[in-house]
PDB file of C-alpha atoms in Angstrom:
ATOM      1  CA  MET M   1      -0.067   0.154   0.180  1.00 43.00           C
ATOM      2  CA  LEU M   2       1.292   3.624  -0.918  1.00 43.00           C
ATOM      3  CA  VAL M   3       1.130   6.780   1.322  1.00 45.00           C
ATOM      4  CA  ASP M   4       0.782   9.891   0.018  1.00 47.00           C
ATOM      5  CA  PHE M   5       2.689  11.738   2.676  1.00 46.00           C
ATOM      6  CA  SER M   6       2.466  14.974   1.077  1.00 50.00           C
ATOM      7  CA  SER M   7      -1.309  14.342   2.131  1.00 50.00           C
ATOM      8  CA  LEU M   8       0.130  13.532   5.839  1.00 47.00           C
ATOM      9  CA  VAL M   9       2.651  16.583   5.377  1.00 48.00           C
ATOM     10  CA  GLN M  10      -0.928  19.332   4.205  1.00 49.00           C
ATOM     11  CA  GLY M  11      -2.994  17.031   7.545  1.00 45.00           C
ATOM     12  CA  ALA M  12      -0.204  18.927   9.661  1.00 43.00           C
ATOM     13  CA  ARG M  13      -0.660  22.435   8.762  1.00 45.00           C
ATOM     14  CA  ARG M  14      -4.088  21.932  11.121  1.00 65.00           C
ATOM     15  CA  ARG M  15      -3.728  24.368  14.984  1.00 76.00           C
ATOM     16  CA  PRO M  16      -0.406  22.772  16.040  1.00 85.00           C
ATOM     17  CA  GLY M  17       0.959  23.575  12.846  1.00 87.00           C
ATOM     18  CA  SER M  18      -0.474  26.645  12.244  1.00 88.00           C
ATOM     19  CA  VAL M  19       1.177  27.917  15.637  1.00 90.00           C
ATOM     20  CA  ALA M  20       4.489  26.320  14.539  1.00 91.00           C
ATOM     21  CA  GLU M  21       4.906  27.503  11.966  1.00 91.00           C
ATOM     22  CA  ALA M  22       4.255  31.132  13.420  1.00 91.00           C
ATOM     23  CA  LEU M  23       6.183  30.836  16.239  1.00 92.00           C
ATOM     24  CA  ALA M  24      10.056  29.173  14.067  1.00 92.00           C
ATOM     25  CA  GLN M  25       9.506  31.810  12.434  1.00 91.00           C
ATOM     26  CA  GLY M  26       9.206  34.630  14.779  1.00 91.00           C
ATOM     27  CA  HIS M  27       5.995  35.556  14.768  1.00 90.00           C
ATOM     28  CA  GLY M  28       5.130  34.688  18.121  1.00 89.00           C
ATOM     29  CA  PHE M  29       2.170  32.947  19.610  1.00 90.00           C
ATOM     30  CA  CYS M  30      -0.443  33.705  16.901  1.00 88.00           C
ATOM     31  CA  CYS M  31      -1.921  32.901  13.806  1.00 86.00           C
ATOM     32  CA  LEU M  32      -3.787  29.470  14.780  1.00 82.00           C
ATOM     33  CA  PHE M  33      -5.675  30.069  11.130  1.00 80.00           C
ATOM     34  CA  ARG M  34      -2.531  30.362   8.991  1.00 75.00           C
ATOM     35  CA  GLN M  35      -3.522  34.262   8.698  1.00 79.00           C
ATOM     36  CA  PRO M  36      -2.098  37.147  11.178  1.00 82.00           C
ATOM     37  CA  THR M  37      -5.359  37.190  13.297  1.00 82.00           C
ATOM     38  CA  GLY M  38      -2.790  38.037  17.023  1.00 85.00           C
ATOM     39  CA  PRO M  39      -2.162  35.931  19.462  1.00 88.00           C
ATOM     40  CA  THR M  40      -4.204  32.869  19.759  1.00 86.00           C
ATOM     41  CA  ALA M  41      -5.127  31.157  23.386  1.00 85.00           C
ATOM     42  CA  TRP M  42      -6.751  28.350  21.837  1.00 86.00           C
ATOM     43  CA  LEU M  43      -3.833  25.965  22.319  1.00 89.00           C
ATOM     44  CA  ALA M  44      -1.743  25.401  25.086  1.00 92.00           C
ATOM     45  CA  PRO M  45       1.819  26.421  24.340  1.00 93.00           C
ATOM     46  CA  VAL M  46       3.500  23.184  25.210  1.00 95.00           C
ATOM     47  CA  TYR M  47       3.000  20.942  22.097  1.00 94.00           C
ATOM     48  CA  PRO M  48       3.195  23.687  19.119  1.00 94.00           C
ATOM     49  CA  LEU M  49       6.460  24.774  20.891  1.00 95.00           C
ATOM     50  CA  VAL M  50       7.232  21.059  20.032  1.00 95.00           C
ATOM     51  CA  VAL M  51       6.900  21.140  16.630  1.00 94.00           C
ATOM     52  CA  ALA M  52       8.004  24.509  15.913  1.00 95.00           C
ATOM     53  CA  ALA M  53      11.639  22.924  16.907  1.00 96.00           C
ATOM     54  CA  PHE M  54      11.467  20.424  14.406  1.00 96.00           C
ATOM     55  CA  PHE M  55       9.958  23.277  12.050  1.00 95.00           C
ATOM     56  CA  LYS M  56      13.585  25.336  13.128  1.00 95.00           C
ATOM     57  CA  LEU M  57      15.814  21.418  12.102  1.00 96.00           C
ATOM     58  CA  PHE M  58      14.522  20.342   9.031  1.00 96.00           C
ATOM     59  CA  GLY M  59      12.691  22.704   7.949  1.00 93.00           C
ATOM     60  CA  THR M  60       8.695  23.908   8.361  1.00 91.00           C
ATOM     61  CA  PHE M  61       6.166  21.589   6.712  1.00 90.00           C
ATOM     62  CA  ALA M  62       8.749  19.999   5.312  1.00 92.00           C
ATOM     63  CA  LEU M  63       8.787  15.844   5.199  1.00 93.00           C
ATOM     64  CA  ALA M  64      11.858  15.403   7.173  1.00 95.00           C
ATOM     65  CA  SER M  65       9.689  17.861   9.932  1.00 93.00           C
ATOM     66  CA  PHE M  66       6.658  15.353   9.705  1.00 92.00           C
ATOM     67  CA  TYR M  67       9.096  12.089   9.600  1.00 93.00           C
ATOM     68  CA  SER M  68      10.168  14.162  13.348  1.00 94.00           C
ATOM     69  CA  VAL M  69       7.305  14.596  15.198  1.00 93.00           C
ATOM     70  CA  VAL M  70       5.681  11.798  13.903  1.00 92.00           C
ATOM     71  CA  LEU M  71       8.445   9.370  15.908  1.00 93.00           C
ATOM     72  CA  SER M  72       8.153  12.020  18.873  1.00 94.00           C
ATOM     73  CA  ASN M  73       4.947  11.170  19.027  1.00 92.00           C
ATOM     74  CA  CYS M  74       5.404   7.091  18.252  1.00 91.00           C
ATOM     75  CA  VAL M  75       8.480   7.476  21.776  1.00 93.00           C
ATOM     76  CA  PHE M  76       6.322   9.779  23.767  1.00 94.00           C
ATOM     77  CA  SER M  77       3.155   7.074  23.538  1.00 91.00           C
ATOM     78  CA  SER M  78       6.078   4.351  23.760  1.00 93.00           C
ATOM     79  CA  LEU M  79       7.369   5.974  27.354  1.00 96.00           C
ATOM     80  CA  ALA M  80       4.011   6.378  29.015  1.00 95.00           C
ATOM     81  CA  THR M  81       4.079   2.160  28.637  1.00 95.00           C
ATOM     82  CA  ILE M  82       6.646   2.588  31.666  1.00 97.00           C
ATOM     83  CA  PRO M  83       4.905   5.084  34.101  1.00 97.00           C
ATOM     84  CA  LEU M  84       1.624   2.865  33.330  1.00 96.00           C
ATOM     85  CA  PHE M  85       3.398  -0.078  34.295  1.00 97.00           C
ATOM     86  CA  TYR M  86       4.863   1.409  37.538  1.00 96.00           C
ATOM     87  CA  ALA M  87       1.715   2.510  38.555  1.00 96.00           C
ATOM     88  CA  GLY M  88      -0.310  -0.642  38.307  1.00 96.00           C
ATOM     89  CA  LYS M  89       2.210  -2.586  39.765  1.00 96.00           C
ATOM     90  CA  ARG M  90       1.801  -0.215  43.008  1.00 94.00           C
ATOM     91  CA  ILE M  91      -1.969  -0.829  42.610  1.00 94.00           C
ATOM     92  CA  GLY M  92      -2.217  -4.638  42.425  1.00 95.00           C
ATOM     93  CA  GLY M  93       1.504  -6.187  42.023  1.00 96.00           C
ATOM     94  CA  PRO M  94       3.708  -6.800  38.997  1.00 97.00           C
ATOM     95  CA  THR M  95       0.960  -8.855  36.653  1.00 97.00           C
ATOM     96  CA  VAL M  96      -1.683  -6.003  37.096  1.00 97.00           C
ATOM     97  CA  GLY M  97       1.653  -3.396  36.145  1.00 96.00           C
ATOM     98  CA  ALA M  98       2.082  -5.343  32.734  1.00 97.00           C
ATOM     99  CA  ILE M  99      -1.358  -6.054  31.379  1.00 96.00           C
ATOM    100  CA  ALA M 100      -1.402  -2.435  31.671  1.00 95.00           C
ATOM    101  CA  ALA M 101       1.460  -1.684  29.779  1.00 95.00           C
ATOM    102  CA  TRP M 102      -0.058  -4.363  27.740  1.00 95.00           C
ATOM    103  CA  VAL M 103      -3.654  -2.533  26.999  1.00 94.00           C
ATOM    104  CA  TRP M 104      -2.141   1.235  26.334  1.00 92.00           C
ATOM    105  CA  ALA M 105       1.137  -1.151  24.006  1.00 91.00           C
ATOM    106  CA  ILE M 106      -1.679  -2.807  21.437  1.00 91.00           C
ATOM    107  CA  PHE M 107      -4.840  -0.054  22.321  1.00 86.00           C
ATOM    108  CA  PRO M 108      -5.198   1.322  18.813  1.00 82.00           C
ATOM    109  CA  SER M 109      -5.338   5.080  19.745  1.00 77.00           C
ATOM    110  CA  GLY M 110      -2.092   3.981  21.153  1.00 75.00           C
ATOM    111  CA  ILE M 111      -0.915   3.115  17.694  1.00 80.00           C
ATOM    112  CA  ILE M 112      -2.394   4.709  15.438  1.00 82.00           C
ATOM    113  CA  LEU M 113      -2.638   8.211  17.021  1.00 77.00           C
ATOM    114  CA  PRO M 114       0.983   9.403  17.106  1.00 78.00           C
ATOM    115  CA  PHE M 115       0.902   8.533  12.922  1.00 76.00           C
ATOM    116  CA  ALA M 116      -2.378  10.137  12.237  1.00 76.00           C
ATOM    117  CA  TRP M 117      -2.530  12.956  14.160  1.00 77.00           C
ATOM    118  CA  ILE M 118      -0.262  15.372  14.889  1.00 81.00           C
ATOM    119  CA  TRP M 119      -1.760  16.736  18.276  1.00 86.00           C
ATOM    120  CA  ASP M 120      -0.571  16.323  21.253  1.00 89.00           C
ATOM    121  CA  THR M 121      -2.358  13.167  22.815  1.00 89.00           C
ATOM    122  CA  SER M 122       0.753  11.203  22.399  1.00 91.00           C
ATOM    123  CA  LEU M 123       2.560  13.441  24.779  1.00 94.00           C
ATOM    124  CA  SER M 124      -0.187  13.941  26.883  1.00 93.00           C
ATOM    125  CA  ALA M 125      -1.376   9.907  27.448  1.00 92.00           C
ATOM    126  CA  LEU M 126       2.824  10.162  28.772  1.00 96.00           C
ATOM    127  CA  LEU M 127       2.133  12.218  31.111  1.00 97.00           C
ATOM    128  CA  ALA M 128      -0.950  11.546  32.464  1.00 96.00           C
ATOM    129  CA  ALA M 129       0.333   8.435  33.233  1.00 96.00           C
ATOM    130  CA  ALA M 130       3.897  10.050  35.131  1.00 97.00           C
ATOM    131  CA  LEU M 131       1.426  12.503  37.251  1.00 97.00           C
ATOM    132  CA  LEU M 132      -0.754   8.954  38.499  1.00 96.00           C
ATOM    133  CA  TRP M 133       2.686   7.153  39.513  1.00 95.00           C
ATOM    134  CA  THR M 134       3.921  10.234  40.303  1.00 96.00           C
ATOM    135  CA  THR M 135       0.955  10.252  42.513  1.00 95.00           C
ATOM    136  CA  PHE M 136       1.636   7.033  44.163  1.00 93.00           C
ATOM    137  CA  ARG M 137       5.236   7.663  44.759  1.00 92.00           C
ATOM    138  CA  LEU M 138       4.423  10.816  46.927  1.00 92.00           C
ATOM    139  CA  ARG M 139       2.480   9.401  48.692  1.00 88.00           C
ATOM    140  CA  GLU M 140       5.710   7.996  50.126  1.00 87.00           C
ATOM    141  CA  SER M 141       7.348  10.844  50.291  1.00 87.00           C
ATOM    142  CA  SER M 142       8.098  13.698  53.213  1.00 88.00           C
ATOM    143  CA  ARG M 143      10.486  15.863  51.362  1.00 93.00           C
ATOM    144  CA  GLN M 144       9.946  19.096  49.564  1.00 94.00           C
ATOM    145  CA  ARG M 145      11.838  18.316  46.369  1.00 95.00           C
ATOM    146  CA  ASP M 146       9.423  15.601  45.733  1.00 94.00           C
ATOM    147  CA  PHE M 147       6.177  17.866  46.372  1.00 95.00           C
ATOM    148  CA  ALA M 148       7.714  20.717  44.020  1.00 96.00           C
ATOM    149  CA  PHE M 149       8.914  18.021  41.020  1.00 96.00           C
ATOM    150  CA  TYR M 150       5.593  17.338  41.209  1.00 96.00           C
ATOM    151  CA  GLY M 151       3.889  20.646  41.087  1.00 97.00           C
ATOM    152  CA  GLY M 152       6.375  21.013  38.573  1.00 97.00           C
ATOM    153  CA  LEU M 153       5.347  18.292  36.592  1.00 97.00           C
ATOM    154  CA  TRP M 154       1.209  19.197  36.863  1.00 97.00           C
ATOM    155  CA  GLY M 155       2.292  22.398  35.446  1.00 97.00           C
ATOM    156  CA  PHE M 156       4.049  21.245  32.482  1.00 97.00           C
ATOM    157  CA  SER M 157       0.971  19.142  32.015  1.00 97.00           C
ATOM    158  CA  LEU M 158      -1.690  21.605  32.430  1.00 96.00           C
ATOM    159  CA  LEU M 159       0.008  23.816  29.761  1.00 95.00           C
ATOM    160  CA  THR M 160       0.325  20.656  27.755  1.00 94.00           C
ATOM    161  CA  ASN M 161      -2.968  20.087  27.172  1.00 87.00           C
TER     162      ASN M 161
END
């Protein structure tokens, strides 16, 4: 089966891609509709900044940028299995942890979305799983550093989605 990559790259021109393009070109966090509409608050800033970094490295809406963003989405989705395993292990033992990780690994959304949709879904799944795992670990800690890290992780997660 042949895939028309030009249509995939065109699909990336949706909202995060438009803001990332404006960021990469130095126009700021704007241009949601590929028009100079001024600053936007429709998107959280982290993911468009990630895409803008790839645009700066490989070119705006270039095929190499598309591959890089898709690969990063796949890595985010794959990494989500680690905190899912440890959270499941904490809840119900190593078998539950393994089942949780494998369910995510074969879950269609974890497989299809990183490639088919240039959006923050995979990064958000990773951060949500990390928050769950960190919440369980924080219960045993009394160090202020751990609580500060936890607050920072929440802040970063909320700025992602």
